Coordinates of C-alpha atoms and ligand atoms in Angstrom, one line a residue:
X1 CA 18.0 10.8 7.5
X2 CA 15.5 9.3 5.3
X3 CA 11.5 10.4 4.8
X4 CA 10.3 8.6 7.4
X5 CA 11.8 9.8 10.1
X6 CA 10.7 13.5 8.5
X7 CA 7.3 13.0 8.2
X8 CA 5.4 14.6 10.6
X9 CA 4.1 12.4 13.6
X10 CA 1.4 11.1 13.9
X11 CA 2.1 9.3 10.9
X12 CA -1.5 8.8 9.2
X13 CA -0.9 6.9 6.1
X14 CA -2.8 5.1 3.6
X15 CA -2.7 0.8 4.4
X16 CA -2.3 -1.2 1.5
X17 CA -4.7 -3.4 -0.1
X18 CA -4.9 -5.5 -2.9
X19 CA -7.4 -5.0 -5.5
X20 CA -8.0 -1.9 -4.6
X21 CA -5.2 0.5 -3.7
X22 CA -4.3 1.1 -7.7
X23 CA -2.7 4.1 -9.1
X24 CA -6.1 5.8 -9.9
X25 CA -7.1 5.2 -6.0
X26 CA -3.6 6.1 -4.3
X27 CA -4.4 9.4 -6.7
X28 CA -7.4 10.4 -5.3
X29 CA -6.9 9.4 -1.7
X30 CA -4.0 11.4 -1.6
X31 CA -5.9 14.8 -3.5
X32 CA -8.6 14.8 -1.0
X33 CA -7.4 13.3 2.3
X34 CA -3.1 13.6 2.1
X35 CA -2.7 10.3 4.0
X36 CA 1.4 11.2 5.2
X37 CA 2.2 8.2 3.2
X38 CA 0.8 5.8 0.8
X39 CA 2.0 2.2 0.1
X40 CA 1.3 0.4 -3.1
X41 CA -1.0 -3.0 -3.6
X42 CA 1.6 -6.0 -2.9
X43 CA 3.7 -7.6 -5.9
X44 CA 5.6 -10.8 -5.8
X45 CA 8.8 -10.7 -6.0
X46 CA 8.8 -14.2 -7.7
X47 CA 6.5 -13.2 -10.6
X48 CA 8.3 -10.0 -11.1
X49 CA 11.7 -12.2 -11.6
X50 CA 9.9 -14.9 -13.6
X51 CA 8.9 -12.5 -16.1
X52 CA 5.4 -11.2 -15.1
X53 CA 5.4 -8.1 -16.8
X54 CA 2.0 -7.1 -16.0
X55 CA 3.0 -6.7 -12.3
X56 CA 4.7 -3.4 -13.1
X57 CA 1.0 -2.0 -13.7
X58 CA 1.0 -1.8 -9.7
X59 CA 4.0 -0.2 -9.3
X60 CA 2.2 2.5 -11.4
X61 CA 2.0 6.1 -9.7
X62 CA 2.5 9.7 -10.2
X63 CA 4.5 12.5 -7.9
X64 CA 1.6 13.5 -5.8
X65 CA 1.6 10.4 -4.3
X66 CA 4.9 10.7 -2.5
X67 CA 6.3 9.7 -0.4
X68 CA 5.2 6.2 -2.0
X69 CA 6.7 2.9 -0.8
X70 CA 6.3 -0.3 -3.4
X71 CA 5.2 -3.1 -1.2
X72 CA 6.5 -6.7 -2.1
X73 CA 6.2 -10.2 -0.9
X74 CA 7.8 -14.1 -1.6
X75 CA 9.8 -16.6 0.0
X76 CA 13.1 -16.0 -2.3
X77 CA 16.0 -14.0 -1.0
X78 CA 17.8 -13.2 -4.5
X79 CA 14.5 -12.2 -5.9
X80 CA 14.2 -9.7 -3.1
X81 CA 17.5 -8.4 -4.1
X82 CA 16.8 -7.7 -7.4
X83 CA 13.6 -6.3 -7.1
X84 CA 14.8 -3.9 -4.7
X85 CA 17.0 -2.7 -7.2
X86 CA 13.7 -2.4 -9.7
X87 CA 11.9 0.0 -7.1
X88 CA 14.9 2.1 -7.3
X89 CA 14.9 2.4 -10.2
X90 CA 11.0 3.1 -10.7
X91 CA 11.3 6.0 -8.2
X92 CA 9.9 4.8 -5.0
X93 CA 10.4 6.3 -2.1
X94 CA 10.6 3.2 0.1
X95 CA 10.6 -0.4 0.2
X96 CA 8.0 -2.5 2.3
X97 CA 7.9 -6.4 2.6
X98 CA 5.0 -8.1 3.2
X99 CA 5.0 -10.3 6.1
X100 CA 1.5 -9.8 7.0
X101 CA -0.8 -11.6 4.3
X102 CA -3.0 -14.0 5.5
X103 CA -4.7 -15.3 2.1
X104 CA -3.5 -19.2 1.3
X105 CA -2.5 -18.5 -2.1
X106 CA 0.5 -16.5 -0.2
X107 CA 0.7 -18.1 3.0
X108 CA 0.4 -21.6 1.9
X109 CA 4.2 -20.7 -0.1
X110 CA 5.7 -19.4 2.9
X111 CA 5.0 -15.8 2.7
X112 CA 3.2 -12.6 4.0
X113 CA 2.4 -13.7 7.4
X114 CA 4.1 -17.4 6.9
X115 CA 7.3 -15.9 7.9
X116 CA 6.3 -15.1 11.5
X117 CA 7.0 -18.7 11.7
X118 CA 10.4 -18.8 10.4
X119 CA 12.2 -15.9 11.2
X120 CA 15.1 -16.5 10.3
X121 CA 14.1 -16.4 6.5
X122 CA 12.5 -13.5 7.4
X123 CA 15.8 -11.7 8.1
X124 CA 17.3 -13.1 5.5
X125 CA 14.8 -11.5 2.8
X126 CA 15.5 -8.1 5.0
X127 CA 19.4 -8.7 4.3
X128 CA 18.9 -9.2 0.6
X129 CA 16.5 -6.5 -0.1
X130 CA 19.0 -4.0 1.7
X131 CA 21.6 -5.6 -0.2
X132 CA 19.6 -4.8 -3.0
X133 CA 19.4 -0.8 -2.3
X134 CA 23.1 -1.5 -2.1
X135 CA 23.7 -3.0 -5.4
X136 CA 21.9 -0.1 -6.8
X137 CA 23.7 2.7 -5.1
X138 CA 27.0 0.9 -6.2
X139 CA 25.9 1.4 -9.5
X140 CA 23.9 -1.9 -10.6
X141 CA 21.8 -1.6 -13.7
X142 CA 18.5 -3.5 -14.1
X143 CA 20.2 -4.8 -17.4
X144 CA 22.5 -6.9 -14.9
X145 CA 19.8 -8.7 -13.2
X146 CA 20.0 -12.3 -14.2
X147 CA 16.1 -12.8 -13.5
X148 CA 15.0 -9.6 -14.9
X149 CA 13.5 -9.8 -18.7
X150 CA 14.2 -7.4 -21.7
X151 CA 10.7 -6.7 -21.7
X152 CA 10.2 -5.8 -18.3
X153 CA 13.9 -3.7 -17.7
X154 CA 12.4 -2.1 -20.7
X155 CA 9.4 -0.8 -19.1
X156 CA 11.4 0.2 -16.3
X157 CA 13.8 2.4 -18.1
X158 CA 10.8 3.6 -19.7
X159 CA 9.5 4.9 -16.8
X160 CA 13.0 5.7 -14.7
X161 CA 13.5 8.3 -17.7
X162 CA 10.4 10.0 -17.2
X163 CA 11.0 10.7 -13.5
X164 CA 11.8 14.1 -12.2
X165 CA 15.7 14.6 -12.1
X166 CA 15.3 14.6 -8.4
X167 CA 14.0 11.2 -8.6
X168 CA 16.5 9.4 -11.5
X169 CA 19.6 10.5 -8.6
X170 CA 20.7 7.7 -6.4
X171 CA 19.2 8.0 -2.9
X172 CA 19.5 4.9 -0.3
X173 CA 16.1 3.9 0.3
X174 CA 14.4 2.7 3.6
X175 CA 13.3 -0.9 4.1
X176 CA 10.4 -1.1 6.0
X177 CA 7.8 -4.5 7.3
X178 CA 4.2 -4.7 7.7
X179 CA 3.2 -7.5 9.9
X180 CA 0.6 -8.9 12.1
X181 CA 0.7 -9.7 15.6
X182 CA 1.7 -13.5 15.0
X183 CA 0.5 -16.8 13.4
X184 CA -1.7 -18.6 15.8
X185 CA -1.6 -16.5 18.5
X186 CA 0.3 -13.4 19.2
X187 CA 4.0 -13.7 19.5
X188 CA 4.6 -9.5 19.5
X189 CA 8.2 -10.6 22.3
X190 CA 9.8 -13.2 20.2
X191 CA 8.8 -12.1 16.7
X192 CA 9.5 -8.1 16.8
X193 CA 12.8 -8.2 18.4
X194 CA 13.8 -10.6 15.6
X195 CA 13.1 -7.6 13.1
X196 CA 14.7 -5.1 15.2
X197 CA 17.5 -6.8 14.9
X198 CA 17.9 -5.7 11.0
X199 CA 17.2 -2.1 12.0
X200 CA 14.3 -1.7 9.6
X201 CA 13.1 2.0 9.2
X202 CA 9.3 1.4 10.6
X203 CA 7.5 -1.6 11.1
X204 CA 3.5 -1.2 10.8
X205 CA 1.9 -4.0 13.0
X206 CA -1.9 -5.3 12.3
X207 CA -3.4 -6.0 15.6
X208 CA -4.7 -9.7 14.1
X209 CA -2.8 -13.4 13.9
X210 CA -2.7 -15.1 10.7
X211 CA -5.4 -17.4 12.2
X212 CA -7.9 -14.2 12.5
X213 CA -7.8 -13.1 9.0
X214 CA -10.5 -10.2 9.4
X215 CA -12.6 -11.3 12.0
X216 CA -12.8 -10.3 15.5
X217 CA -11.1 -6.9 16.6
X218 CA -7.9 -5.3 16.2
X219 CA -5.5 -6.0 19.6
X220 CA -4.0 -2.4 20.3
X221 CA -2.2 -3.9 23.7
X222 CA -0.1 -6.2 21.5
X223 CA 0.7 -3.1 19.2
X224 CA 1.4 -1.1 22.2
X225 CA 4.1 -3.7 23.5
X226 CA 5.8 -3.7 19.9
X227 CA 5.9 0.0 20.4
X228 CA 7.8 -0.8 24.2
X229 CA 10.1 -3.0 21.9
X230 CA 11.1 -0.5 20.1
X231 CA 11.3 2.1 22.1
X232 CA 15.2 4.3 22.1
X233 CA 15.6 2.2 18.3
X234 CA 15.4 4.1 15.2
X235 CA 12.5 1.7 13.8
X236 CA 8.9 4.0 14.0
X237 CA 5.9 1.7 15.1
X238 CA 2.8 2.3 13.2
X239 CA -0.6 0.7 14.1
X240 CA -2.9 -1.2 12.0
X241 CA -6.4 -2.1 12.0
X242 CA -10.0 -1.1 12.3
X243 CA -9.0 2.6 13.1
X244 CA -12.6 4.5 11.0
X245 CA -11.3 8.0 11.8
X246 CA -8.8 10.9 12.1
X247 CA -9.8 11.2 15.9
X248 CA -9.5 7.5 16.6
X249 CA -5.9 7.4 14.9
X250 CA -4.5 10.3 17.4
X251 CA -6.1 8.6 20.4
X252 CA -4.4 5.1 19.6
X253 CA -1.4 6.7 18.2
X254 CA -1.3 9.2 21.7
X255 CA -2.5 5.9 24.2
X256 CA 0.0 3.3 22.7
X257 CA 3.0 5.5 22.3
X258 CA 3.1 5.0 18.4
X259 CA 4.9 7.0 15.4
X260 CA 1.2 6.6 14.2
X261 CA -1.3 4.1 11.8
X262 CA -2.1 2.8 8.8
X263 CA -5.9 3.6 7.7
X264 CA -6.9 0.8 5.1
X265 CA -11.0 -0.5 5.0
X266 CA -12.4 3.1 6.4
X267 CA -10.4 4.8 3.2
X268 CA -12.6 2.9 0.9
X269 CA -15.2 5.8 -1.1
X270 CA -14.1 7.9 1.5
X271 CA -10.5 9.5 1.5
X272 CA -12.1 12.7 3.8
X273 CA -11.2 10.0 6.5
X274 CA -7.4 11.0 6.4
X275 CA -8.7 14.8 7.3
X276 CA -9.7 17.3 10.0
X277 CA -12.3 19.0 7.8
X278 CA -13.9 18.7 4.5
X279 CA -14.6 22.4 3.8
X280 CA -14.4 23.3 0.3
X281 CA -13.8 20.3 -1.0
X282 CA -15.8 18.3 -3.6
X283 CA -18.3 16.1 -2.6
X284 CA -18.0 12.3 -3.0
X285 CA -20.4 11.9 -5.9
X286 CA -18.1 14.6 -7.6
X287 CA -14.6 12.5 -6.8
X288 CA -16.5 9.5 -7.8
X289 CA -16.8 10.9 -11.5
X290 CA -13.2 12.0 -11.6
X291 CA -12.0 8.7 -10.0
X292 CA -13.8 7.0 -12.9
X293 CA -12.0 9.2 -15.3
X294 CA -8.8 8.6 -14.5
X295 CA -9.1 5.2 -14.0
X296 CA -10.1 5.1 -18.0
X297 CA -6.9 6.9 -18.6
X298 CA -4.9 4.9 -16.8
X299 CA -5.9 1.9 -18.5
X300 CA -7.8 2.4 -21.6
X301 CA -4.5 1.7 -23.1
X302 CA -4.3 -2.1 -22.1
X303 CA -5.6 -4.9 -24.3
X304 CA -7.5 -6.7 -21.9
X305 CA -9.2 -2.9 -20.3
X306 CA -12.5 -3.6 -18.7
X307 CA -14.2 -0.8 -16.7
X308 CA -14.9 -3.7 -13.7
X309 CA -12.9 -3.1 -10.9
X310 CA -13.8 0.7 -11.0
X311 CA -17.3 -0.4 -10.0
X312 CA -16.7 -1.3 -6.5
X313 CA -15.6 1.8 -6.0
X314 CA -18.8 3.7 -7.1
X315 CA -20.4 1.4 -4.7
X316 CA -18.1 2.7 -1.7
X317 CA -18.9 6.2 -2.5
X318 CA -22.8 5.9 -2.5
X319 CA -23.0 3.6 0.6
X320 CA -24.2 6.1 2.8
X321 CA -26.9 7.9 0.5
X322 CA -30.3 6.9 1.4
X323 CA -31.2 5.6 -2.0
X324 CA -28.1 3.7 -1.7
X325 CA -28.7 0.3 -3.0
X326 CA -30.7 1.4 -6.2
X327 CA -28.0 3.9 -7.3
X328 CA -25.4 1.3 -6.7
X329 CA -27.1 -1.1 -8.9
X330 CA -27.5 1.3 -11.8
X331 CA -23.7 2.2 -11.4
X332 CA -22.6 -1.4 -11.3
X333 CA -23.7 -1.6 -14.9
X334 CA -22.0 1.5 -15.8
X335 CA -18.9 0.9 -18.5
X336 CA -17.8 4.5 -18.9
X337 CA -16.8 7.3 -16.6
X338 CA -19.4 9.3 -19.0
X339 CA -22.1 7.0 -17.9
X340 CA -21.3 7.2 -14.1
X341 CA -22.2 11.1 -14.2
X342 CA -25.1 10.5 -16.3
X343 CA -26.6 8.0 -13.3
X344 CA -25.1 10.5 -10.5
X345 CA -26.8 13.2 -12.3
X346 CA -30.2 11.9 -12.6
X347 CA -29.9 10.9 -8.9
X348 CA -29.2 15.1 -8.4
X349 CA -26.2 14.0 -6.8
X350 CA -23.8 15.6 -9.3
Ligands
LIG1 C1 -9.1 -6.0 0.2 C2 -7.9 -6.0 1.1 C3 -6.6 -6.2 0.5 C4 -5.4 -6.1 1.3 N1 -4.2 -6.2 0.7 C5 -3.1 -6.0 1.4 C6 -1.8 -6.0 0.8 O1 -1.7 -6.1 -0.4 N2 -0.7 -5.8 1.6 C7 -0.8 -5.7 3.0 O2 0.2 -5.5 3.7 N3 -2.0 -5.7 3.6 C8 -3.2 -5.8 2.8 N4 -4.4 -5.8 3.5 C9 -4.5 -5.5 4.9 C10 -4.6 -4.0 5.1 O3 -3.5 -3.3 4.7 C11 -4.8 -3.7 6.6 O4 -3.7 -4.2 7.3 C12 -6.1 -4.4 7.2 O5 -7.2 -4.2 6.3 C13 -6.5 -3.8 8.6 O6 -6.6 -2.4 8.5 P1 -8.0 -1.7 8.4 O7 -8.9 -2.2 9.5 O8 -7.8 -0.2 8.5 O9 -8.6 -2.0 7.1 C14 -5.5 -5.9 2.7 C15 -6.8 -5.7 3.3 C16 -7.9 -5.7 2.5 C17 -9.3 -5.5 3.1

């Protein structure tokens, strides 16, 4: 039995999304909202073996988060492998592979939602990355990967060490696939079956092609006939896309027969969107200040630290504050978590 099939249904978890789903905002999302689970930003599996070392900054989390599942993408079955054996040793709780991405930089090489159109690559990475969990259980060290560097198995013992005892034991951990609903047009009959086939633990479907990117609206009938797929498998079917609140993720999860959704855009500046009731809790302006200090701590530490990417944040967790778009400007100058409270306060929002 692994997590997933012990977390309680509906599953109401926490999409992932580059740019923005860091260690400081996995953190808070999970404090005020408990999503069931959490996925990290996605990491290539092809920079990791070609010696990125700064990829390992989002594969960055702490134990509140769990159950946590490191999300990867790329085209290269032995890269897969090892990398696998790299997120068990970091801790995670789960594997995820991409096969969902629309943006060119990915697509164009063959991956994220590329590999709707050759399947067969598709279940070869799915092969290798279990083989990969395998290695690991069998005893493989990160020092044995050929296309692993010193510096980054470094980091990774580094961090393996400081893991909870629980958490440094061997434990065969769940492959899972996030996906859309095909390239062009939606191909939910020839493409799902095809990652049946491997037995992966869940597969969480975006009701949009490749050739949608964001626009129009999410297709729940084409997630609900994934769901019919899979129905008397082990693999859970969670929906994706466009779900803005708790009661909208139990009606689609109820109407389409799912194990539940991912909740990814509507989670931005607002993680009460994973819950029933905000009573007692602090209010947004107050999480804003405390996102802003730990996103300080967790990077201060780096070279090339710039308080930028924080910003867009404060911006998500004014937008609905009358006064809106002149708080947001003063905050998008802001360089310090210090300065954030000074601008909230003035507002008398903090
Ligand atoms: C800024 C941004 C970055 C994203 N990055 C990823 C990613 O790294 N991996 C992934 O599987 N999906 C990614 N997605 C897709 C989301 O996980 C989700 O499938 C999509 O936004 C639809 O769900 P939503 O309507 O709840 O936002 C991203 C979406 C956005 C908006």
């Amino acid at each position: 039995m692994n997590f997933w099939q012990q977390l309680q249904q509906p599953i109401i978890g926490l999409s992932p999304m580059d740019g923005v789903t860091d260690h400081p905002y996995r953190h808070m999302q999970k404090k005020y909202g408990n999503p069931t689970v959490i996925y990290t930003e996605f990491a290539s599996v092809e920079g990791l073996c070609r010696g990125a070392a700064k990829l390992l900054k989002d594969f960055l989390f702490d134990e509140i988060q769990r159950p946590i599942v490191a999300q990867v993408y790329g085209t290269t079955p032995k890269f897969f492998r090892q990398t696998a054996v790299v997120l068990c040793e970091l801790g995670f709780d789960g594997i995820d592979i991409n096969m969902g991405c629309p943006a060119k930089n990915v697509a164009h090489s063959g991956a994220g939602a590329a590999l709707i159109k050759t399947p067969e690559l598709a279940q070869e990475i799915i092969r290798e990355t279990k083989a990969g969990v395998e290695d690991w259980l069998q005893g493989m060290k990160i020092a044995d990967l050929p296309d692993i560097t010193p510096e980054i198995a470094k980091i990774v013992q580094a961090r393996h060490d400081a893991l909870p005892q629980a958490y440094q034991e061997k434990r065969a951990l769940p492959i899972s696939i996030k996906t859309r609903v095909g390239y062009d047009a939606p191909v939910i009959s020839e493409w799902i079956p095809r990652l049946l086939e491997l037995e992966p633990t869940c597969i969480a479907i975006h009701g949009r092609t490749l050739r949608q990117q964001y626009s129009g609206v999410a297709d729940w009938e084409r997630i609900g006939e994934a769901a019919e797929l899979a129905a008397g498998s082990n693999t859970l079917i969670l929906g994706n896309g466009d779900v803005d609140s708790l009661e909208t993720a139990r009606q689609r999860t109820e109407e389409y027969k799912l194990a539940g959704v991912l909740i990814g855009r509507a989670s931005m500046g607002n993680p009460f969107v994973f819950r029933a009731s905000q009573l007692d809790e602090p209010s947004l302006f107050a999480i804003a200040v405390e996102h802003a200090k730990l996103f300080e701590a967790t990077y201060q530490i780096n070279d090339s630290y710039a308080f930028l990417p924080m910003r867009k944040n404060l911006g998500w967790y004014v937008r609905s504050i009358p006064n809106a778009k002149e708080v947001r400007a003063e905050l998008f100058q802001a360089n310090t978590s210090q300065e954030v409270r000074e601008i909230l306060k003035r507002h008398g929002l903090v």
